[in-house]
Amino acid sequence: VRTGNGYDVHRLVEGDHVTLCGVRIRHDQSLSGHSDADVGFHALTDALLATCGAGDIGDHFPPSDPQWRGAASHIFLSHAKAVVEAKGGRIMNADVSLICEAPKIAPHREAMCAEIGRLLGLERDRVSVKATTNETIGFVGRREGIAAIATASVAFGEDR
Amino acid sequence: VRTGNGYDVHRLVEGDHVTLCGVRIRHDQSLSGHSDADVGFHALTDALLATCGAGDIGDHFPPSDPQWRGAASHIFLSHAKAVVEAKGGRIMNADVSLICEAPKIAPHREAMCAEIGRLLGLERDRVSVKATTNETIGFVGRREGIAAIATASVAFGEDR
Amino acid sequence: VRTGNGYDVHRLVEGDHVTLCGVRIRHDQSLSGHSDADVGFHALTDALLATCGAGDIGDHFPPSDPQWRGAASHIFLSHAKAVVEAKGGRIMNADVSLICEAPKIAPHREAMCAEIGRLLGLERDRVSVKATTNETIGFVGRREGIAAIATASVAFGEDR
Ligand SMILES: [Mg+2]
Ligand SMILES: [Mg+2]
Ligand SMILES: [Mg+2]
């Protein structure tokens, strides 16, 4: 089994919703980015790619490429699954920590986990979404942005 | 084997001690929080819960619940162990990185590892506590708070 | 299989190059630190040590020890490999996320992965280097420093 990490940040700007782990949530700010700025899916995409040394989300989906403007990030996550599986990988689990002062994540956790499970073909107990604030300090605490840390474990045939 | 991550932050305020990974350390500031604010144990609790999609520490121990005021965080960590084991998990290892300018962690590392090992039933070499400063920059560098990043790997029966 | 994490930060100061994951890159700032300040290698060293509870890079290579002044960090990474292998470990994979506004990492990714693979004895697809900016916010976004998050998975004989 091999394990990869992912980290992503997007800035909060004026707006009325954020998309986190595939779920659109009404909010008094929006996340800025070339795609839908879903930090959770971006971090998890990177964690999956990492398990087989397949570069990062920026390699596969250059922000300079206009075709990804406003893209729904499930495209990136599904692509990472395909990359991993093409190399013989079977995803053991997927875990995302969302770090933000707001919105509250708990009411949306099950919808987020269901979406990750659907996209990655994982049972509920192999999918995790957690949340924590940054206790009002740092860039997350000042509501300048939202960060995500992801972990994915993948079993490849040749590994013990 | 499945792997989960955990991240936590607590603010530093006026005070005379911090509790980190179960060890009370004299310090010229204290960590603020509803419980004993042990960022190391909180991050590790989340990492364990993540391995079986069991939500996060805030679900299991709502900060709004007065019974956890000032609680010793070993309660949370032991609970996460029980959750994991109830789902058939066996903890492979537990790792915590403490990020703070002060206090120095090295003199307390063995006590912290012993406490984690005792609570989780792990031999010494399956437990890790590491420390790094943030080189005087960012919220950790300004001594506004202490952060922790944890990783836990758990083997479940049905996994390879 | 056990998994460890590593986190490191070094400050950016006046200068003309940075060394990241063993690769010297021309840049309009340099990283400050006792050794060559390679945050990627430092984080990965910690992640490896964590898999067998072997302390952290600061234990093995105290910054107060003049012999490590300006040291090339591949020394630290190779040492961590030796520690892990002396305990019967076989490294499954190594993953580093570099968090910086600049320099661009993608043009150097293959050289970094080759260097990690060479030092740790890993095939290309067991090595990962990823990069992300911090979207101009926080200490990374202000170009005050560069951070790295690493993950390493190691199989030990007695583990499932
Ligand atoms: Mg992104
Ligand atoms: Mg906490
Ligand atoms: Mg360092």
CSV table of C-alpha atoms and ligand atoms in Angstrom, one decimal:
chain,number,residue,atom,x,y,z
A,1,VAL,CA,0.0,0.0,0.0
A,2,ARG,CA,1.2,3.5,-0.9
A,3,THR,CA,-0.1,6.7,0.6
A,4,GLY,CA,-0.1,10.2,-0.9
A,5,ASN,CA,-0.9,13.6,0.5
A,6,GLY,CA,-2.6,16.6,-1.0
A,7,TYR,CA,-2.8,20.3,0.1
A,8,ASP,CA,-4.7,23.1,-1.5
A,9,VAL,CA,-5.8,26.6,-0.8
A,10,HIS,CA,-8.2,29.0,-2.6
A,11,ARG,CA,-9.0,32.6,-1.7
A,12,LEU,CA,-12.3,33.7,-0.4
A,13,VAL,CA,-13.7,36.7,-2.3
A,14,GLU,CA,-17.1,38.4,-2.5
A,15,GLY,CA,-19.8,35.9,-3.5
A,16,ASP,CA,-22.7,33.8,-2.3
A,17,HIS,CA,-21.6,30.2,-2.3
A,18,VAL,CA,-18.6,27.8,-2.1
A,19,THR,CA,-18.2,24.3,-3.6
A,20,LEU,CA,-16.5,21.9,-1.2
A,21,CYS,CA,-16.0,18.2,-1.9
A,22,GLY,CA,-18.6,18.4,-4.7
A,23,VAL,CA,-21.3,20.1,-2.6
A,24,ARG,CA,-22.5,23.6,-3.3
A,25,ILE,CA,-23.1,25.5,-0.1
A,26,ARG,CA,-24.6,28.9,0.3
A,27,HIS,CA,-22.1,31.2,2.0
A,28,ASP,CA,-21.4,34.9,2.4
A,29,GLN,CA,-18.2,34.5,0.4
A,30,SER,CA,-17.1,32.5,-2.6
A,31,LEU,CA,-13.9,30.7,-3.5
A,32,SER,CA,-11.9,32.2,-6.3
A,33,GLY,CA,-10.1,30.0,-8.8
A,34,HIS,CA,-9.9,29.0,-12.4
A,35,SER,CA,-12.2,26.0,-11.9
A,36,ASP,CA,-14.9,25.8,-9.3
A,37,ALA,CA,-12.1,26.2,-6.7
A,38,ASP,CA,-13.1,23.0,-4.8
A,39,VAL,CA,-10.1,22.8,-2.5
A,40,GLY,CA,-11.2,19.4,-1.1
A,41,PHE,CA,-11.4,17.7,-4.5
A,42,HIS,CA,-8.2,19.4,-5.6
A,43,ALA,CA,-6.3,18.2,-2.6
A,44,LEU,CA,-7.7,14.7,-2.9
A,45,THR,CA,-6.8,14.6,-6.7
A,46,ASP,CA,-3.2,15.4,-5.7
A,47,ALA,CA,-3.2,12.7,-3.0
A,48,LEU,CA,-4.3,10.1,-5.5
A,49,LEU,CA,-1.9,11.1,-8.2
A,50,ALA,CA,0.9,11.0,-5.6
A,51,THR,CA,0.5,7.3,-4.9
A,52,CYS,CA,1.9,6.4,-8.4
A,53,GLY,CA,4.2,9.4,-9.0
A,54,ALA,CA,1.9,10.8,-11.6
A,55,GLY,CA,2.6,14.5,-11.0
A,56,ASP,CA,0.0,16.9,-9.7
A,57,ILE,CA,-3.3,18.5,-10.7
A,58,GLY,CA,-1.5,21.4,-12.3
A,59,ASP,CA,0.3,19.1,-14.8
A,60,HIS,CA,-2.9,17.3,-15.8
A,61,PHE,CA,-5.1,20.4,-15.8
A,62,PRO,CA,-3.0,23.5,-16.4
A,63,PRO,CA,-4.8,26.6,-15.0
A,64,SER,CA,-3.6,28.4,-18.1
A,65,ASP,CA,-5.9,26.1,-20.2
A,66,PRO,CA,-9.2,27.9,-20.9
A,67,GLN,CA,-11.1,24.6,-21.1
A,68,TRP,CA,-10.9,24.2,-17.3
A,69,ARG,CA,-12.3,27.7,-16.6
A,70,GLY,CA,-15.2,27.1,-14.2
A,71,ALA,CA,-14.8,23.4,-14.5
A,72,ALA,CA,-16.5,21.1,-12.0
A,73,SER,CA,-13.7,19.5,-10.1
A,74,HIS,CA,-15.2,16.0,-10.1
A,75,ILE,CA,-13.6,15.9,-13.6
A,76,PHE,CA,-10.2,16.1,-11.9
A,77,LEU,CA,-10.9,13.6,-9.2
A,78,SER,CA,-12.3,11.1,-11.7
A,79,HIS,CA,-9.3,11.5,-13.8
A,80,ALA,CA,-7.0,10.8,-10.9
A,81,LYS,CA,-8.9,7.6,-10.2
A,82,ALA,CA,-8.4,6.5,-13.8
A,83,VAL,CA,-4.7,7.3,-13.6
A,84,VAL,CA,-4.3,5.2,-10.5
A,85,GLU,CA,-6.4,2.3,-11.8
A,86,ALA,CA,-4.5,2.3,-15.1
A,87,LYS,CA,-1.4,1.6,-13.1
A,88,GLY,CA,-3.1,-1.3,-11.4
A,89,GLY,CA,-4.1,0.6,-8.2
A,90,ARG,CA,-7.1,-0.1,-6.0
A,91,ILE,CA,-8.1,2.8,-3.7
A,92,MET,CA,-8.2,1.7,-0.1
A,93,ASN,CA,-9.5,5.0,1.4
A,94,ALA,CA,-9.8,8.7,0.8
A,95,ASP,CA,-9.7,11.3,3.5
A,96,VAL,CA,-10.1,15.1,3.4
A,97,SER,CA,-9.7,17.7,6.1
A,98,LEU,CA,-11.3,21.0,5.3
A,99,ILE,CA,-9.9,24.0,7.2
A,100,CYS,CA,-12.2,27.0,7.4
A,101,GLU,CA,-13.9,29.3,9.8
A,102,ALA,CA,-17.1,29.0,7.9
A,103,PRO,CA,-19.3,27.6,6.5
A,104,LYS,CA,-20.1,24.7,8.8
A,105,ILE,CA,-19.2,21.5,7.2
A,106,ALA,CA,-20.9,19.0,9.4
A,107,PRO,CA,-24.4,19.4,7.9
A,108,HIS,CA,-22.9,18.6,4.5
A,109,ARG,CA,-20.6,15.8,5.5
A,110,GLU,CA,-22.8,13.0,4.3
A,111,ALA,CA,-23.4,14.6,1.0
A,112,MET,CA,-19.7,15.1,0.5
A,113,CYS,CA,-18.8,11.6,1.5
A,114,ALA,CA,-21.5,10.2,-0.8
A,115,GLU,CA,-20.2,12.2,-3.7
A,116,ILE,CA,-16.6,11.1,-3.1
A,117,GLY,CA,-17.7,7.5,-2.7
A,118,ARG,CA,-19.7,7.7,-5.9
A,119,LEU,CA,-16.8,9.2,-7.9
A,120,LEU,CA,-14.2,6.8,-6.5
A,121,GLY,CA,-16.3,3.7,-6.2
A,122,LEU,CA,-15.7,3.4,-2.5
A,123,GLU,CA,-18.0,2.2,0.3
A,124,ARG,CA,-19.0,4.8,2.9
A,125,ASP,CA,-16.5,3.7,5.5
A,126,ARG,CA,-13.6,4.1,3.2
A,127,VAL,CA,-14.4,7.8,2.7
A,128,SER,CA,-13.8,10.6,5.2
A,129,VAL,CA,-14.5,14.3,5.3
A,130,LYS,CA,-13.5,16.2,8.5
A,131,ALA,CA,-13.5,19.8,9.3
A,132,THR,CA,-11.8,22.2,11.7
A,133,THR,CA,-11.5,25.9,12.0
A,134,ASN,CA,-8.1,27.7,12.4
A,135,GLU,CA,-9.4,29.3,15.6
A,136,THR,CA,-9.6,32.8,14.0
A,137,ILE,CA,-5.8,33.0,13.4
A,138,GLY,CA,-3.7,32.8,10.3
A,139,PHE,CA,-5.1,33.3,6.7
A,140,VAL,CA,-7.8,30.8,7.3
A,141,GLY,CA,-8.7,32.4,10.6
A,142,ARG,CA,-9.0,35.8,8.9
A,143,ARG,CA,-11.3,34.3,6.3
A,144,GLU,CA,-8.9,35.1,3.5
A,145,GLY,CA,-9.1,31.5,2.2
A,146,ILE,CA,-10.0,27.9,2.8
A,147,ALA,CA,-7.4,25.1,2.9
A,148,ALA,CA,-7.7,21.4,2.6
A,149,ILE,CA,-5.4,18.5,3.4
A,150,ALA,CA,-6.1,15.1,1.8
A,151,THR,CA,-4.7,11.6,2.2
A,152,ALA,CA,-5.3,8.6,-0.1
A,153,SER,CA,-4.0,5.0,0.3
A,154,VAL,CA,-3.9,2.8,-2.8
A,155,ALA,CA,-2.9,-0.8,-3.1
A,156,PHE,CA,-0.9,-1.7,-6.1
A,157,GLY,CA,-0.5,-5.3,-7.2
A,158,GLU,CA,3.2,-5.7,-6.7
A,159,ASP,CA,3.2,-4.2,-3.2
A,160,ARG,CA,2.9,-6.2,-0.1
B,1,VAL,CA,-4.3,-0.6,5.2
B,2,ARG,CA,-6.1,2.7,5.3
B,3,THR,CA,-4.5,6.0,6.3
B,4,GLY,CA,-6.1,9.1,7.8
B,5,ASN,CA,-4.9,12.6,8.5
B,6,GLY,CA,-5.7,15.1,11.2
B,7,TYR,CA,-5.0,18.8,11.6
B,8,ASP,CA,-5.7,21.0,14.6
B,9,VAL,CA,-4.8,24.4,15.9
B,10,HIS,CA,-5.4,26.1,19.2
B,11,ARG,CA,-4.7,29.7,20.2
B,12,LEU,CA,-2.0,30.6,22.7
B,13,VAL,CA,-3.2,33.0,25.4
B,14,GLU,CA,-1.8,34.2,28.7
B,15,GLY,CA,-1.1,31.3,31.0
B,16,ASP,CA,1.6,29.1,32.5
B,17,HIS,CA,1.4,25.7,30.8
B,18,VAL,CA,0.4,23.7,27.7
B,19,THR,CA,-0.8,20.1,27.4
B,20,LEU,CA,0.6,18.5,24.3
B,21,CYS,CA,0.2,14.8,23.5
B,22,GLY,CA,-0.9,14.2,27.0
B,23,VAL,CA,2.0,15.8,28.7
B,24,ARG,CA,1.6,19.0,30.8
B,25,ILE,CA,4.5,21.4,30.1
B,26,ARG,CA,5.3,24.6,31.9
B,27,HIS,CA,5.3,27.4,29.5
B,28,ASP,CA,4.9,31.2,29.4
B,29,GLN,CA,1.6,30.9,27.5
B,30,SER,CA,-1.4,28.5,27.6
B,31,LEU,CA,-3.5,27.0,24.9
B,32,SER,CA,-7.1,28.1,24.8
B,33,GLY,CA,-10.0,25.7,24.0
B,34,HIS,CA,-13.0,24.1,25.4
B,35,SER,CA,-11.2,20.9,26.5
B,36,ASP,CA,-7.5,20.9,27.6
B,37,ALA,CA,-6.7,22.1,24.0
B,38,ASP,CA,-4.2,19.3,23.3
B,39,VAL,CA,-3.7,19.9,19.6
B,40,GLY,CA,-1.6,16.7,19.3
B,41,PHE,CA,-4.3,14.4,20.7
B,42,HIS,CA,-7.0,16.2,18.7
B,43,ALA,CA,-5.3,15.8,15.4
B,44,LEU,CA,-4.5,12.2,16.1
B,45,THR,CA,-8.1,11.5,17.2
B,46,ASP,CA,-9.2,12.9,13.8
B,47,ALA,CA,-6.6,10.8,11.9
B,48,LEU,CA,-7.9,7.6,13.6
B,49,LEU,CA,-11.6,8.4,12.9
B,50,ALA,CA,-10.7,9.1,9.3
B,51,THR,CA,-9.6,5.6,8.6
B,52,CYS,CA,-13.1,4.3,8.9
B,53,GLY,CA,-15.1,7.3,7.8
B,54,ALA,CA,-16.3,8.0,11.3
B,55,GLY,CA,-16.6,11.8,11.1
B,56,ASP,CA,-14.4,14.0,13.2
B,57,ILE,CA,-13.8,15.0,16.8
B,58,GLY,CA,-16.4,17.7,16.6
B,59,ASP,CA,-19.1,15.2,15.8
B,60,HIS,CA,-18.2,12.9,18.6
B,61,PHE,CA,-17.4,15.6,21.2
B,62,PRO,CA,-19.3,18.8,20.3
B,63,PRO,CA,-17.5,21.9,21.7
B,64,SER,CA,-21.0,23.2,22.6
B,65,ASP,CA,-21.5,20.3,25.1
B,66,PRO,CA,-20.5,21.5,28.6
B,67,GLN,CA,-19.5,18.0,29.7
B,68,TRP,CA,-16.2,18.4,27.6
B,69,ARG,CA,-15.2,21.7,29.2
B,70,GLY,CA,-11.7,21.3,30.4
B,71,ALA,CA,-11.8,17.6,29.5
B,72,ALA,CA,-8.5,15.7,29.3
B,73,SER,CA,-8.1,14.8,25.6
B,74,HIS,CA,-7.1,11.2,26.3
B,75,ILE,CA,-10.8,10.6,26.5
B,76,PHE,CA,-11.1,11.6,22.8
B,77,LEU,CA,-8.2,9.6,21.7
B,78,SER,CA,-9.3,6.4,23.5
B,79,HIS,CA,-12.8,6.9,22.0
B,80,ALA,CA,-11.3,7.0,18.5
B,81,LYS,CA,-9.4,3.8,19.3
B,82,ALA,CA,-12.7,2.1,20.3
B,83,VAL,CA,-14.5,3.3,17.2
B,84,VAL,CA,-11.7,2.0,15.0
B,85,GLU,CA,-11.6,-1.4,16.8
B,86,ALA,CA,-15.4,-1.8,16.8
B,87,LYS,CA,-15.1,-1.7,13.0
B,88,GLY,CA,-12.4,-4.4,13.0
B,89,GLY,CA,-9.4,-2.1,12.8
B,90,ARG,CA,-6.0,-2.7,14.1
B,91,ILE,CA,-3.8,0.4,14.5
B,92,MET,CA,-0.5,0.0,12.6
B,93,ASN,CA,1.1,3.3,13.7
B,94,ALA,CA,0.4,6.8,15.0
B,95,ASP,CA,2.4,9.9,14.1
B,96,VAL,CA,2.1,13.5,15.3
B,97,SER,CA,4.0,16.6,14.2
B,98,LEU,CA,3.8,19.5,16.6
B,99,ILE,CA,4.4,22.9,15.0
B,100,CYS,CA,5.4,25.5,17.5
B,101,GLU,CA,8.1,28.0,18.3
B,102,ALA,CA,8.1,27.0,21.9
B,103,PRO,CA,8.1,25.1,24.2
B,104,LYS,CA,10.8,22.7,23.2
B,105,ILE,CA,9.3,19.3,22.5
B,106,ALA,CA,12.3,17.0,22.5
B,107,PRO,CA,12.7,16.8,26.3
B,108,HIS,CA,9.1,15.5,26.4
B,109,ARG,CA,9.0,13.3,23.4
B,110,GLU,CA,9.5,10.0,25.3
B,111,ALA,CA,6.7,10.9,27.7
B,112,MET,CA,4.4,11.8,24.9
B,113,CYS,CA,5.1,8.6,23.0
B,114,ALA,CA,4.7,6.5,26.1
B,115,GLU,CA,1.3,8.1,26.7
B,116,ILE,CA,0.1,7.6,23.1
B,117,GLY,CA,1.4,4.0,23.2
B,118,ARG,CA,-0.4,3.3,26.5
B,119,LEU,CA,-3.7,4.8,25.3
B,120,LEU,CA,-3.6,3.1,21.9
B,121,GLY,CA,-1.9,-0.2,22.9
B,122,LEU,CA,1.0,0.3,20.6
B,123,GLU,CA,4.7,-0.6,21.0
B,124,ARG,CA,7.2,2.2,21.1
B,125,ASP,CA,8.3,1.9,17.4
B,126,ARG,CA,4.7,2.3,16.2
B,127,VAL,CA,4.4,5.7,17.9
B,128,SER,CA,6.0,8.9,16.7
B,129,VAL,CA,6.0,12.5,18.0
B,130,LYS,CA,8.0,15.0,16.0
B,131,ALA,CA,8.4,18.8,16.3
B,132,THR,CA,9.3,21.7,14.2
B,133,THR,CA,9.1,25.4,14.5
B,134,ASN,CA,7.6,27.6,11.8
B,135,GLU,CA,10.8,29.7,11.7
B,136,THR,CA,9.2,32.8,13.3
B,137,ILE,CA,6.7,33.3,10.4
B,138,GLY,CA,3.0,32.8,10.1
B,139,PHE,CA,0.6,32.5,13.0
B,140,VAL,CA,2.7,29.8,14.6
B,141,GLY,CA,5.9,31.8,14.1
B,142,ARG,CA,4.2,34.8,15.8
B,143,ARG,CA,3.3,32.5,18.7
B,144,GLU,CA,-0.4,33.1,18.2
B,145,GLY,CA,-1.1,29.4,18.2
B,146,ILE,CA,0.2,25.8,18.0
B,147,ALA,CA,-0.7,23.5,15.2
B,148,ALA,CA,-0.5,19.7,14.8
B,149,ILE,CA,-0.6,17.3,11.9
B,150,ALA,CA,-1.3,13.7,12.6
B,151,THR,CA,-1.3,10.5,10.5
B,152,ALA,CA,-2.6,7.1,11.5
B,153,SER,CA,-2.6,3.8,9.5
B,154,VAL,CA,-5.1,1.1,10.4
B,155,ALA,CA,-5.5,-2.4,9.0
B,156,PHE,CA,-9.0,-3.6,8.5
B,157,GLY,CA,-9.7,-7.3,8.0
B,158,GLU,CA,-11.1,-7.0,4.6
B,159,ASP,CA,-8.3,-5.0,3.2
B,160,ARG,CA,-5.2,-6.3,1.6
C,1,VAL,CA,2.4,-0.8,6.3
C,2,ARG,CA,2.9,2.2,8.5
C,3,THR,CA,2.7,5.8,7.3
C,4,GLY,CA,4.5,8.9,8.6
C,5,ASN,CA,4.1,12.6,7.9
C,6,GLY,CA,6.6,15.4,7.7
C,7,TYR,CA,6.2,19.2,7.7
C,8,ASP,CA,8.9,21.8,7.3
C,9,VAL,CA,9.3,25.5,6.7
C,10,HIS,CA,12.2,27.7,5.9
C,11,ARG,CA,12.4,31.5,5.5
C,12,LEU,CA,13.0,33.2,2.3
C,13,VAL,CA,15.7,35.8,2.5
C,14,GLU,CA,17.8,37.8,0.0
C,15,GLY,CA,19.7,35.5,-2.3
C,16,ASP,CA,19.9,33.9,-5.7
C,17,HIS,CA,18.9,30.3,-5.4
C,18,VAL,CA,16.9,27.7,-3.5
C,19,THR,CA,17.6,24.0,-3.1
C,20,LEU,CA,14.4,21.9,-3.2
C,21,CYS,CA,14.3,18.1,-3.2
C,22,GLY,CA,18.0,18.1,-4.0
C,23,VAL,CA,17.8,20.4,-7.0
C,24,ARG,CA,19.4,23.8,-7.0
C,25,ILE,CA,17.1,26.3,-8.7
C,26,ARG,CA,18.0,29.9,-9.6
C,27,HIS,CA,15.6,32.2,-7.8
C,28,ASP,CA,15.4,35.9,-6.7
C,29,GLN,CA,15.4,34.8,-3.0
C,30,SER,CA,17.2,32.1,-1.0
C,31,LEU,CA,16.1,29.8,1.8
C,32,SER,CA,17.7,30.5,5.2
C,33,GLY,CA,18.7,27.7,7.5
C,34,HIS,CA,21.6,25.9,9.1
C,35,SER,CA,21.9,23.3,6.4
C,36,ASP,CA,21.0,23.9,2.7
C,37,ALA,CA,17.4,24.5,4.0
C,38,ASP,CA,15.9,22.0,1.6
C,39,VAL,CA,12.4,21.9,3.1
C,40,GLY,CA,11.4,19.0,0.8
C,41,PHE,CA,14.1,16.7,2.0
C,42,HIS,CA,13.7,17.8,5.6
C,43,ALA,CA,9.9,17.0,5.6
C,44,LEU,CA,10.6,13.6,3.8
C,45,THR,CA,13.3,12.8,6.3
C,46,ASP,CA,10.8,13.3,9.2
C,47,ALA,CA,8.1,11.3,7.4
C,48,LEU,CA,10.5,8.3,7.1
C,49,LEU,CA,11.7,8.5,10.7
C,50,ALA,CA,8.1,8.7,11.8
C,51,THR,CA,7.3,5.2,10.4
C,52,CYS,CA,9.4,3.6,13.1
C,53,GLY,CA,9.1,6.1,15.9
C,54,ALA,CA,12.7,7.2,15.5
C,55,GLY,CA,12.3,10.9,16.5
C,56,ASP,CA,12.8,13.7,14.1
C,57,ILE,CA,15.5,15.4,12.0
C,58,GLY,CA,16.3,17.7,14.9
C,59,ASP,CA,17.2,14.8,17.1
C,60,HIS,CA,19.5,13.2,14.5
C,61,PHE,CA,21.0,16.4,13.2
C,62,PRO,CA,20.9,19.1,15.9
C,63,PRO,CA,20.9,22.6,14.3
C,64,SER,CA,23.2,23.6,17.1
C,65,ASP,CA,25.9,21.1,15.8
C,66,PRO,CA,28.3,23.1,13.6
C,67,GLN,CA,29.0,20.0,11.4
C,68,TRP,CA,25.7,20.4,9.7
C,69,ARG,CA,26.2,24.1,8.8
C,70,GLY,CA,25.5,24.3,5.1
C,71,ALA,CA,25.1,20.6,4.8
C,72,ALA,CA,23.6,19.0,1.8
C,73,SER,CA,20.3,17.6,3.0
C,74,HIS,CA,20.6,14.3,1.1
C,75,ILE,CA,22.7,13.3,4.1
C,76,PHE,CA,19.7,13.6,6.3
C,77,LEU,CA,17.4,11.7,3.8
C,78,SER,CA,19.9,8.9,3.3
C,79,HIS,CA,20.3,8.6,7.1
C,80,ALA,CA,16.5,8.2,7.5
C,81,LYS,CA,16.5,5.4,4.9
C,82,ALA,CA,19.3,3.7,6.9
C,83,VAL,CA,17.3,4.0,10.1
C,84,VAL,CA,14.2,2.6,8.6
C,85,GLU,CA,16.0,-0.3,6.9
C,86,ALA,CA,17.9,-1.1,10.1
C,87,LYS,CA,14.5,-1.7,11.7
C,88,GLY,CA,13.5,-4.0,8.8
C,89,GLY,CA,11.5,-1.5,6.8
C,90,ARG,CA,11.1,-1.5,3.1
C,91,ILE,CA,10.0,1.9,1.7
C,92,MET,CA,6.8,1.6,-0.3
C,93,ASN,CA,6.6,5.2,-1.5
C,94,ALA,CA,7.7,8.8,-0.8
C,95,ASP,CA,5.6,11.9,-1.6
C,96,VAL,CA,6.4,15.6,-1.1
C,97,SER,CA,4.2,18.6,-1.6
C,98,LEU,CA,6.1,21.9,-2.0
C,99,ILE,CA,4.1,25.0,-1.1
C,100,CYS,CA,5.5,28.2,-2.6
C,101,GLU,CA,4.5,31.1,-4.9
C,102,ALA,CA,7.8,30.7,-6.7
C,103,PRO,CA,9.9,29.3,-8.2
C,104,LYS,CA,7.9,27.1,-10.5
C,105,ILE,CA,8.5,23.5,-9.6
C,106,ALA,CA,7.1,21.6,-12.6
C,107,PRO,CA,10.2,22.1,-14.8
C,108,HIS,CA,12.3,20.5,-12.0
C,109,ARG,CA,9.9,17.8,-11.0
C,110,GLU,CA,11.6,15.0,-12.9
C,111,ALA,CA,15.1,15.9,-11.6
C,112,MET,CA,13.7,16.0,-8.0
C,113,CYS,CA,12.0,12.6,-8.4
C,114,ALA,CA,15.1,11.1,-9.9
C,115,GLU,CA,17.2,12.4,-7.0
C,116,ILE,CA,14.7,11.0,-4.4
C,117,GLY,CA,14.5,7.7,-6.2
C,118,ARG,CA,18.3,7.5,-6.4
C,119,LEU,CA,18.7,8.3,-2.7
C,120,LEU,CA,15.9,6.0,-1.5
C,121,GLY,CA,16.3,3.2,-4.0
C,122,LEU,CA,12.8,3.6,-5.4
C,123,GLU,CA,11.4,3.2,-8.9
C,124,ARG,CA,10.0,6.3,-10.5
C,125,ASP,CA,6.3,5.5,-9.8
C,126,ARG,CA,7.0,5.2,-6.0
C,127,VAL,CA,8.2,8.8,-5.9
C,128,SER,CA,6.1,11.9,-6.0
C,129,VAL,CA,6.8,15.6,-6.0
C,130,LYS,CA,3.9,17.9,-6.2
C,131,ALA,CA,3.6,21.7,-6.0
C,132,THR,CA,1.0,24.3,-5.2
C,133,THR,CA,1.0,28.0,-4.4
C,134,ASN,CA,-0.8,29.4,-1.4
C,135,GLU,CA,-2.7,31.8,-3.7
C,136,THR,CA,-0.8,34.9,-2.4
C,137,ILE,CA,-2.2,34.6,1.1
C,138,GLY,CA,-0.5,33.6,4.4
C,139,PHE,CA,3.2,33.5,5.0
C,140,VAL,CA,3.8,31.4,1.9
C,141,GLY,CA,1.6,33.7,-0.1
C,142,ARG,CA,3.6,36.7,1.1
C,143,ARG,CA,6.8,34.9,0.0
C,144,GLU,CA,8.1,35.0,3.5
C,145,GLY,CA,8.9,31.3,3.4
C,146,ILE,CA,8.4,27.9,1.6
C,147,ALA,CA,6.7,25.0,3.3
C,148,ALA,CA,6.7,21.3,2.5
C,149,ILE,CA,4.4,18.4,3.5
C,150,ALA,CA,5.7,14.9,3.1
C,151,THR,CA,4.3,11.4,3.4
C,152,ALA,CA,6.1,8.1,3.4
C,153,SER,CA,4.8,4.5,3.7
C,154,VAL,CA,7.0,1.8,4.9
C,155,ALA,CA,6.3,-2.0,5.2
C,156,PHE,CA,7.9,-3.7,8.2
C,157,GLY,CA,8.2,-7.4,8.3
C,158,GLU,CA,5.9,-8.0,11.2
C,159,ASP,CA,3.1,-5.9,9.8
C,160,ARG,CA,0.2,-7.1,7.8
D,1,MG,MG,-6.9,24.3,-6.4
D,2,MG,MG,-8.9,21.0,19.0
D,3,MG,MG,14.3,22.2,8.0
